Structures are given as structure tokens and as C-alpha cells.
mmCIF file of C-alpha atoms and ligand atoms in Angstrom:
data_model
loop_
_atom_site.group_PDB
_atom_site.id
_atom_site.type_symbol
_atom_site.label_atom_id
_atom_site.label_comp_id
_atom_site.label_asym_id
_atom_site.label_seq_id
_atom_site.Cartn_x
_atom_site.Cartn_y
_atom_site.Cartn_z
ATOM 1 C CA MET T 71 130.402 74.442 100.654
ATOM 2 C CA SER T 72 128.709 77.298 98.893
ATOM 3 C CA LYS T 73 126.873 76.552 95.519
ATOM 4 C CA LYS T 74 128.238 77.568 92.270
ATOM 5 C CA LYS T 75 126.238 80.258 90.742
ATOM 6 C CA MET T 76 124.509 79.555 87.445
ATOM 7 C CA THR T 77 125.210 81.577 84.459
ATOM 8 C CA VAL T 78 122.827 82.427 81.665
ATOM 9 C CA LEU T 79 124.477 79.614 79.410
ATOM 10 C CA ASP T 80 123.754 77.033 82.203
ATOM 11 C CA PHE T 81 120.207 77.380 81.702
ATOM 12 C CA GLN T 82 120.420 75.845 78.313
ATOM 13 C CA LYS T 83 122.912 73.323 79.512
ATOM 14 C CA TYR T 84 120.597 72.041 82.313
ATOM 15 C CA LYS T 85 117.826 71.534 79.895
ATOM 16 C CA ASP T 86 120.045 69.864 77.271
ATOM 17 C CA GLU T 87 121.236 67.460 80.124
ATOM 18 C CA GLY T 88 117.660 66.912 81.483
ATOM 19 C CA ARG T 89 118.689 68.522 84.624
ATOM 20 C CA LYS T 90 115.856 70.030 86.620
ATOM 21 C CA PHE T 91 116.388 73.298 88.892
ATOM 22 C CA ALA T 92 114.167 75.338 91.064
ATOM 23 C CA TYR T 93 113.461 79.044 91.033
ATOM 24 C CA ALA T 94 112.170 80.937 94.038
ATOM 25 C CA THR T 95 111.304 84.588 94.745
ATOM 26 C CA ALA T 96 113.025 87.039 97.275
ATOM 27 C CA TYR T 97 112.519 90.616 97.797
ATOM 28 C CA ASP T 98 114.638 91.534 100.767
ATOM 29 C CA TYR T 99 118.135 90.727 102.095
ATOM 30 C CA THR T 100 117.281 88.496 104.843
ATOM 31 C CA THR T 101 115.200 86.148 102.475
ATOM 32 C CA ALA T 102 117.760 86.466 99.713
ATOM 33 C CA SER T 103 120.538 85.049 101.951
ATOM 34 C CA ILE T 104 118.380 82.199 103.236
ATOM 35 C CA VAL T 105 117.496 81.182 99.413
ATOM 36 C CA ASP T 106 121.199 81.590 98.983
ATOM 37 C CA GLU T 107 122.114 79.065 101.652
ATOM 38 C CA SER T 108 119.668 76.650 100.093
ATOM 39 C CA ASN T 109 120.132 74.555 97.210
ATOM 40 C CA VAL T 110 117.581 76.647 95.037
ATOM 41 C CA GLU T 111 119.518 77.882 92.003
ATOM 42 C CA VAL T 112 117.585 81.037 90.856
ATOM 43 C CA ILE T 113 115.925 83.940 92.364
ATOM 44 C CA LEU T 114 113.298 86.047 90.851
ATOM 45 C CA VAL T 115 112.891 89.535 92.384
ATOM 46 C CA GLY T 116 109.168 89.522 90.972
ATOM 47 C CA ASP T 117 106.858 92.246 90.748
ATOM 48 C CA SER T 118 104.777 89.986 92.783
ATOM 49 C CA LEU T 119 106.330 92.042 95.607
ATOM 50 C CA GLY T 120 103.553 94.400 95.081
ATOM 51 C CA MET T 121 101.161 92.026 96.630
ATOM 52 C CA ILE T 122 103.551 90.017 98.960
ATOM 53 C CA MET T 123 105.521 93.070 100.390
ATOM 54 C CA LEU T 124 103.352 96.047 99.798
ATOM 55 C CA GLY T 125 99.834 94.684 100.247
ATOM 56 C CA TYR T 126 98.433 95.732 96.664
ATOM 57 C CA THR T 127 95.649 93.507 94.956
ATOM 58 C CA THR T 128 97.513 93.065 91.656
ATOM 59 C CA THR T 129 101.123 93.730 90.482
ATOM 60 C CA VAL T 130 100.148 96.644 88.281
ATOM 61 C CA GLY T 131 100.878 99.525 90.865
ATOM 62 C CA VAL T 132 104.658 98.452 91.129
ATOM 63 C CA THR T 133 107.152 101.058 89.795
ATOM 64 C CA MET T 134 110.730 101.069 88.619
ATOM 65 C CA ASP T 135 111.913 102.670 91.732
ATOM 66 C CA ASP T 136 110.091 99.876 93.891
ATOM 67 C CA MET T 137 111.908 97.219 91.784
ATOM 68 C CA ILE T 138 115.201 98.804 92.144
ATOM 69 C CA HIS T 139 114.819 99.276 95.846
ATOM 70 C CA HIS T 140 114.059 95.577 96.204
ATOM 71 C CA ILE T 141 116.531 93.960 93.760
ATOM 72 C CA LYS T 142 119.506 95.709 95.328
ATOM 73 C CA PRO T 143 119.441 94.027 98.694
ATOM 74 C CA VAL T 144 118.671 90.698 97.084
ATOM 75 C CA VAL T 145 121.804 90.957 95.143
ATOM 76 C CA LYS T 146 123.683 91.803 98.240
ATOM 77 C CA GLY T 147 122.173 88.861 100.079
ATOM 78 C CA ALA T 148 122.615 86.059 97.547
ATOM 79 C CA PRO T 149 125.942 86.246 95.870
ATOM 80 C CA ASN T 150 125.927 82.426 94.792
ATOM 81 C CA THR T 151 122.552 82.420 93.260
ATOM 82 C CA PHE T 152 121.569 83.768 89.736
ATOM 83 C CA ILE T 153 119.034 86.667 89.999
ATOM 84 C CA ALA T 154 116.316 87.733 87.676
ATOM 85 C CA GLY T 155 114.904 91.270 88.132
ATOM 86 C CA ASP T 156 111.215 91.727 86.916
ATOM 87 C CA MET T 157 110.428 94.794 84.815
ATOM 88 C CA PRO T 158 107.204 96.323 86.251
ATOM 89 C CA PHE T 159 103.839 97.303 84.200
ATOM 90 C CA GLY T 160 104.357 100.320 82.000
ATOM 91 C CA SER T 161 108.210 100.114 81.900
ATOM 92 C CA TYR T 162 108.767 98.319 78.580
ATOM 93 C CA GLN T 163 105.375 98.372 76.477
ATOM 94 C CA GLU T 164 105.748 101.896 75.114
ATOM 95 C CA SER T 165 108.708 101.463 72.767
ATOM 96 C CA THR T 166 111.893 99.538 72.258
ATOM 97 C CA GLU T 167 113.898 102.637 73.446
ATOM 98 C CA GLN T 168 111.854 102.533 76.695
ATOM 99 C CA ALA T 169 112.542 98.955 77.203
ATOM 100 C CA ILE T 170 116.135 99.201 76.695
ATOM 101 C CA ARG T 171 116.385 102.244 78.927
ATOM 102 C CA ASN T 172 114.686 100.638 81.922
ATOM 103 C CA ALA T 173 116.318 97.161 81.491
ATOM 104 C CA SER T 174 119.660 98.952 81.485
ATOM 105 C CA ARG T 175 118.628 100.813 84.626
ATOM 106 C CA ILE T 176 117.818 97.627 86.389
ATOM 107 C CA LEU T 177 121.042 95.917 85.290
ATOM 108 C CA MET T 178 123.184 98.861 86.088
ATOM 109 C CA GLU T 179 121.756 99.969 89.380
ATOM 110 C CA THR T 180 121.172 96.569 90.976
ATOM 111 C CA ASN T 181 123.838 94.385 89.182
ATOM 112 C CA CYS T 182 121.269 91.475 88.835
ATOM 113 C CA ASP T 183 121.750 89.001 86.133
ATOM 114 C CA CYS T 184 118.954 89.283 83.816
ATOM 115 C CA VAL T 185 115.640 91.082 83.305
ATOM 116 C CA LYS T 186 112.261 89.374 82.960
ATOM 117 C CA LEU T 187 109.275 90.882 81.020
ATOM 118 C CA GLU T 188 105.760 89.572 80.089
ATOM 119 C CA GLY T 189 104.340 89.129 76.771
ATOM 120 C CA GLY T 190 104.630 86.904 73.408
ATOM 121 C CA VAL T 191 104.527 87.802 69.821
ATOM 122 C CA ALA T 192 103.620 91.489 70.355
ATOM 123 C CA MET T 193 106.922 91.875 72.595
ATOM 124 C CA ALA T 194 109.213 89.824 70.387
ATOM 125 C CA PRO T 195 110.769 92.856 68.223
ATOM 126 C CA THR T 196 111.502 94.544 71.508
ATOM 127 C CA ILE T 197 112.877 91.671 73.030
ATOM 128 C CA LYS T 198 115.069 90.982 69.872
ATOM 129 C CA ARG T 199 116.554 94.477 69.902
ATOM 130 C CA MET T 200 117.111 94.160 73.819
ATOM 131 C CA VAL T 201 119.074 90.775 73.237
ATOM 132 C CA GLU T 202 120.921 92.474 70.236
ATOM 133 C CA VAL T 203 122.232 95.218 72.707
ATOM 134 C CA GLY T 204 123.574 92.685 75.163
ATOM 135 C CA ILE T 205 120.403 92.551 77.693
ATOM 136 C CA PRO T 206 119.809 89.031 78.970
ATOM 137 C CA VAL T 207 116.106 88.453 78.769
ATOM 138 C CA MET T 208 113.747 85.981 80.248
ATOM 139 C CA GLY T 209 110.272 85.851 78.852
ATOM 140 C CA HIS T 210 106.945 85.059 80.598
ATOM 141 C CA LEU T 211 103.824 83.614 79.128
ATOM 142 C CA GLY T 212 100.560 81.967 80.078
ATOM 143 C CA MET T 213 98.779 83.804 83.095
ATOM 144 C CA THR T 214 100.932 86.958 82.933
ATOM 145 C CA PRO T 215 99.796 88.970 86.098
ATOM 146 C CA GLN T 216 100.280 92.335 84.693
ATOM 147 C CA SER T 217 97.577 91.606 82.142
ATOM 148 C CA ALA T 218 95.310 89.741 84.621
ATOM 149 C CA THR T 219 92.724 92.441 84.576
ATOM 150 C CA SER T 220 92.324 91.876 80.758
ATOM 151 C CA PHE T 221 92.037 88.155 81.295
ATOM 152 C CA GLY T 222 89.207 88.743 83.884
ATOM 153 C CA GLY T 223 91.405 87.689 86.722
ATOM 154 C CA PHE T 224 94.124 85.336 87.755
ATOM 155 C CA LYS T 225 92.815 82.437 85.409
ATOM 156 C CA VAL T 226 94.380 79.427 83.793
ATOM 157 C CA GLN T 227 95.380 80.150 80.268
ATOM 158 C CA GLY T 228 95.919 77.865 77.221
ATOM 159 C CA GLY T 229 93.014 75.744 78.214
ATOM 160 C CA THR T 230 91.705 75.519 74.579
ATOM 161 C CA PRO T 231 93.056 74.068 71.397
ATOM 162 C CA GLU T 232 93.445 77.736 70.116
ATOM 163 C CA GLY T 233 94.922 78.845 73.169
ATOM 164 C CA ALA T 234 97.422 76.137 73.562
ATOM 165 C CA LYS T 235 98.401 76.984 69.823
ATOM 166 C CA LYS T 236 98.875 80.507 70.657
ATOM 167 C CA LEU T 237 100.968 79.764 73.787
ATOM 168 C CA ILE T 238 103.276 77.691 71.456
ATOM 169 C CA GLU T 239 103.376 80.405 68.827
ATOM 170 C CA ASP T 240 104.269 82.994 71.510
ATOM 171 C CA ALA T 241 107.047 80.739 72.917
ATOM 172 C CA LYS T 242 108.584 80.314 69.591
ATOM 173 C CA ALA T 243 108.532 83.930 68.800
ATOM 174 C CA LEU T 244 110.305 84.679 72.097
ATOM 175 C CA GLU T 245 112.827 81.965 71.223
ATOM 176 C CA GLU T 246 113.444 83.541 67.841
ATOM 177 C CA ALA T 247 113.951 86.873 69.544
ATOM 178 C CA GLY T 248 116.619 85.591 71.787
ATOM 179 C CA VAL T 249 115.306 84.895 75.174
ATOM 180 C CA PHE T 250 117.453 82.234 77.294
ATOM 181 C CA SER T 251 114.498 80.891 79.174
ATOM 182 C CA ILE T 252 110.687 81.628 79.414
ATOM 183 C CA VAL T 253 108.389 81.490 82.638
ATOM 184 C CA VAL T 254 105.114 79.884 81.805
ATOM 185 C CA GLU T 255 102.431 80.459 84.496
ATOM 186 C CA CYS T 256 99.084 78.723 85.114
ATOM 187 C CA VAL T 257 98.626 76.585 82.013
ATOM 188 C CA PRO T 258 97.397 72.889 81.797
ATOM 189 C CA SER T 259 99.971 70.398 82.459
ATOM 190 C CA VAL T 260 99.588 68.807 79.040
ATOM 191 C CA VAL T 261 100.073 72.216 77.200
ATOM 192 C CA ALA T 262 102.963 73.043 79.116
ATOM 193 C CA ALA T 263 104.571 69.640 78.354
ATOM 194 C CA ALA T 264 103.896 70.287 74.661
ATOM 195 C CA LEU T 265 105.377 73.866 74.783
ATOM 196 C CA THR T 266 108.446 72.412 76.707
ATOM 197 C CA LYS T 267 109.022 69.952 73.676
ATOM 198 C CA ALA T 268 108.461 72.526 71.055
ATOM 199 C CA VAL T 269 111.058 74.968 72.004
ATOM 200 C CA LYS T 270 114.779 74.427 72.818
ATOM 201 C CA VAL T 271 114.874 77.184 75.533
ATOM 202 C CA PRO T 272 114.317 76.180 79.068
ATOM 203 C CA ILE T 273 110.687 76.330 80.304
ATOM 204 C CA LEU T 274 110.402 77.617 84.012
ATOM 205 C CA GLY T 275 106.843 76.413 84.931
ATOM 206 C CA ILE T 276 104.672 78.022 87.867
ATOM 207 C CA GLY T 277 101.479 76.210 87.931
ATOM 208 C CA ALA T 278 102.402 74.293 84.479
ATOM 209 C CA GLY T 279 102.614 70.810 85.878
ATOM 210 C CA PRO T 280 105.687 68.428 86.148
ATOM 211 C CA ASP T 281 106.874 68.175 82.561
ATOM 212 C CA VAL T 282 108.960 71.494 82.229
ATOM 213 C CA ASP T 283 112.563 72.201 82.952
ATOM 214 C CA CYS T 284 112.416 74.173 86.269
ATOM 215 C CA GLN T 285 109.868 74.670 88.832
ATOM 216 C CA VAL T 286 109.010 78.329 90.090
ATOM 217 C CA LEU T 287 107.127 79.248 93.332
ATOM 218 C CA VAL T 288 106.752 82.416 95.377
ATOM 219 C CA THR T 289 108.963 81.973 98.636
ATOM 220 C CA GLN T 290 106.233 83.056 100.849
ATOM 221 C CA ASP T 291 103.819 80.603 99.226
ATOM 222 C CA LEU T 292 105.763 77.535 99.356
ATOM 223 C CA LEU T 293 106.842 78.342 103.141
ATOM 224 C CA ASP T 294 103.171 79.021 103.924
ATOM 225 C CA MET T 295 103.778 82.628 105.062
ATOM 226 C CA TYR T 296 101.276 84.615 103.090
ATOM 227 C CA GLY T 297 98.014 83.978 104.811
ATOM 228 C CA ASP T 298 94.792 82.111 103.536
ATOM 229 C CA PHE T 299 95.350 82.657 100.071
ATOM 230 C CA LYS T 300 96.603 79.539 98.287
ATOM 231 C CA PRO T 301 96.484 78.985 94.560
ATOM 232 C CA LYS T 302 95.949 75.243 93.478
ATOM 233 C CA PHE T 303 99.492 74.882 92.358
ATOM 234 C CA VAL T 304 100.950 76.000 95.542
ATOM 235 C CA LYS T 305 102.436 73.267 97.757
ATOM 236 C CA HIS T 306 103.409 74.303 101.325
ATOM 237 C CA PHE T 307 106.809 72.825 102.077
ATOM 238 C CA ALA T 308 107.016 74.412 105.538
ATOM 239 C CA HIS T 309 104.522 76.354 107.837
ATOM 240 C CA ILE T 310 106.750 79.437 108.653
ATOM 241 C CA ARG T 311 103.639 81.595 109.165
ATOM 242 C CA LYS T 312 102.679 79.622 112.200
ATOM 243 C CA ALA T 313 106.220 79.295 113.482
ATOM 244 C CA MET T 314 106.485 83.063 113.376
ATOM 245 C CA VAL T 315 103.126 83.759 115.392
ATOM 246 C CA ASP T 316 104.099 81.079 117.936
ATOM 247 C CA GLY T 317 107.343 82.569 118.487
ATOM 248 C CA LEU T 318 105.746 86.291 118.687
ATOM 249 C CA ASN T 319 103.216 84.697 121.168
ATOM 250 C CA ALA T 320 105.890 83.254 123.195
ATOM 251 C CA PHE T 321 107.729 86.684 123.296
ATOM 252 C CA HIS T 322 104.643 88.251 124.492
ATOM 253 C CA GLN T 323 103.721 85.653 127.111
ATOM 254 C CA GLU T 324 107.185 86.002 128.790
ATOM 255 C CA THR T 325 107.046 89.540 128.527
ATOM 256 C CA VAL T 326 103.732 89.821 130.366
ATOM 257 C CA ASP T 327 104.405 87.239 133.011
ATOM 258 C CA GLY T 328 107.952 88.982 133.503
ATOM 259 C CA THR T 329 110.130 85.864 132.729
ATOM 260 C CA PHE T 330 111.876 87.658 129.898
ATOM 261 C CA PRO T 331 114.445 88.722 129.931
ATOM 262 C CA SER T 332 116.181 86.493 132.346
ATOM 263 C CA PRO T 333 119.904 87.322 133.380
ATOM 264 C CA GLU T 334 121.022 85.127 130.565
ATOM 265 C CA TYR T 335 119.526 88.037 128.222
ATOM 266 C CA SER T 336 120.483 90.955 130.427
ATOM 267 C CA PHE T 337 123.810 92.970 131.012
ATOM 268 C CA ASN T 338 124.497 91.907 134.556
ATOM 269 C CA LYS T 339 127.530 94.132 135.688
ATOM 270 C CA GLN T 340 127.102 95.606 139.097
ATOM 271 C CA VAL T 341 127.065 99.553 139.110
ATOM 272 C CA GLU T 342 126.642 101.485 142.324
ATOM 273 C CA ILE T 343 123.974 104.103 141.628
ATOM 274 C CA PRO T 344 124.824 107.379 143.399
ATOM 275 C CA PRO T 345 122.440 108.975 145.474
ATOM 276 C CA MET T 346 120.283 111.526 143.524
ATOM 277 C CA ASP T 347 119.257 114.957 144.900
HETATM 278 O O1 KIV N 430 106.346 88.388 89.887
HETATM 279 C C1 KIV N 430 106.443 87.151 90.070
HETATM 280 O O2 KIV N 430 106.820 86.872 91.272
HETATM 281 C C2 KIV N 430 106.387 86.358 89.077
HETATM 282 C C3 KIV N 430 106.383 84.845 89.334
HETATM 283 C C4 KIV N 430 105.071 84.689 89.797
HETATM 284 C C5 KIV N 430 106.666 83.985 88.087
HETATM 285 O O3 KIV N 430 106.552 86.870 87.943
#
């Protein structure tokens, strides 16, 4: 039986009922259809695609066109899963008008279910206006990868009393502005737990410990596909990279020793070949 697609309202319902849910990334049709077949409730087409799919060292070079190109096939592949589309760096910080224009473009051209953008108090007025005009917005706080260079790299955030206080103030500002959920990335578990209690909206944690409302991971990380880089918060739930390399090596071996393709994998109709001049 196919799962029932969550709506924006279900996010709050799940938190109110204490029902945890899971959130994984996809950037293409095939992966989206696999996540759709699983019990994972939410897909993020994150700008992490810059690193995972395009081989960049950060997410900063990802463009609006990149995002739209990748969100479209995910929407096609996962009709039963709620899909968030990330707003890339430079597509919303300039002005409220720019944010509304680019968020509308993502929703209209891809048919995904909401947009996600990074930032706290400073982004709240823009988010408020976006929500007022009917755009469902998911916030993103903590280690916000688009600003990683300003933080001196991918580092845990909110690790001091002042940092924790600022994080909670940011979350409250986003809640006030009308976000329906907030991704919180790479913060100490105790801070994420306090933040989850401090706001009514669901907290979607990645590297934020167990006491949040939802767990987020990049699919290529949780399936051990991405290579040697493994942040502390990533658990490998399967070893797909090894399975793929093993499969490719088996194909290579049978090619070089001539056992592939056997008749089972060949078109075996007998055809008389006329003599050639
Ligand atoms: O782009 C992304 O994949 C993200 C997650 C890490 C939350 O923003």
C-alpha cells in the first residue's frame, strides 16, 4: 500500500501528537522513487546537491536553475512524499521581492510542496511577507551551510550559552514569522532539546541529537554512498557504495572473461546471413 502524503498541517499535528518522522534528501528521479517507496515521510531537494551531485566543495555555487533542474524529477518520482525545495545562496537575501519571486518560481516550475531557506532574526521580515502571500516556508538554523565560510567551515553552532540563546531567539523569530517547521543543523543535543521545547513548530534535526521532532539525513550519507567523508552525526544504515562497486566489478569480470552476455541475456533468433560480395 502506498503511504499517505503529508501536508504542511501534518508537520504540526505530528509534533503535537509526539509522533516522530524522517526526512531524507533526493536530487534525481530514481532516488526519489526509492525514497517514495520507503516509509520516509519527507524529501529535501537540498542545495547539498552542489556537493553530492556536482562535486563542489560547498553549496554556494548552486543556482536557481540547478535547483529547478533537480527538483522537477524528484517531484515526478515521489508522488506520495512531501517535497521541500531549497532556495540557493543569493536567491533570497537581497530583498523580500527577490525572495518572493524566486520562491514562486520554484513552486510554480517544479510543483514541490514548500521552500526552505537559511537564516534567523535577519530573515524573519522576508519570511513573514513570503508566508503572508501564501508561500509555505521551512526555516534552517544552526550550521547553515551557505554561511559556512563565515563560520570558518562546517562547525557545530550554539555551543556556548550566548550561542544557544541566539539560536532560540532565531527560532522564535522564525516561528513568529510563520514558518511551519525549522531544520536545525549541527548543534549540541542539549541545545536542540531546549529549542524543541521553546517553540511550537516542529524541529527537524540533523546532527542535533535525539530530542527533536524529526531526523534529517542526506540519503547518500545514510546509505554510505558518498565516499570517505563522514560527519560525526551520520550513521550508515546500509553500504550501497560497496554494493555498487562490487556489482560493477562483477560486470567487468564477466565482460573480460567472456561469460557475459550468456544466451539468457542475448537475442537468440536464428537469422541466415546472406553471402556478402
Ligand atoms: O541542502 C541540504 O541537504 C540541507 C540539509 C543538510 C538539511 O540543507
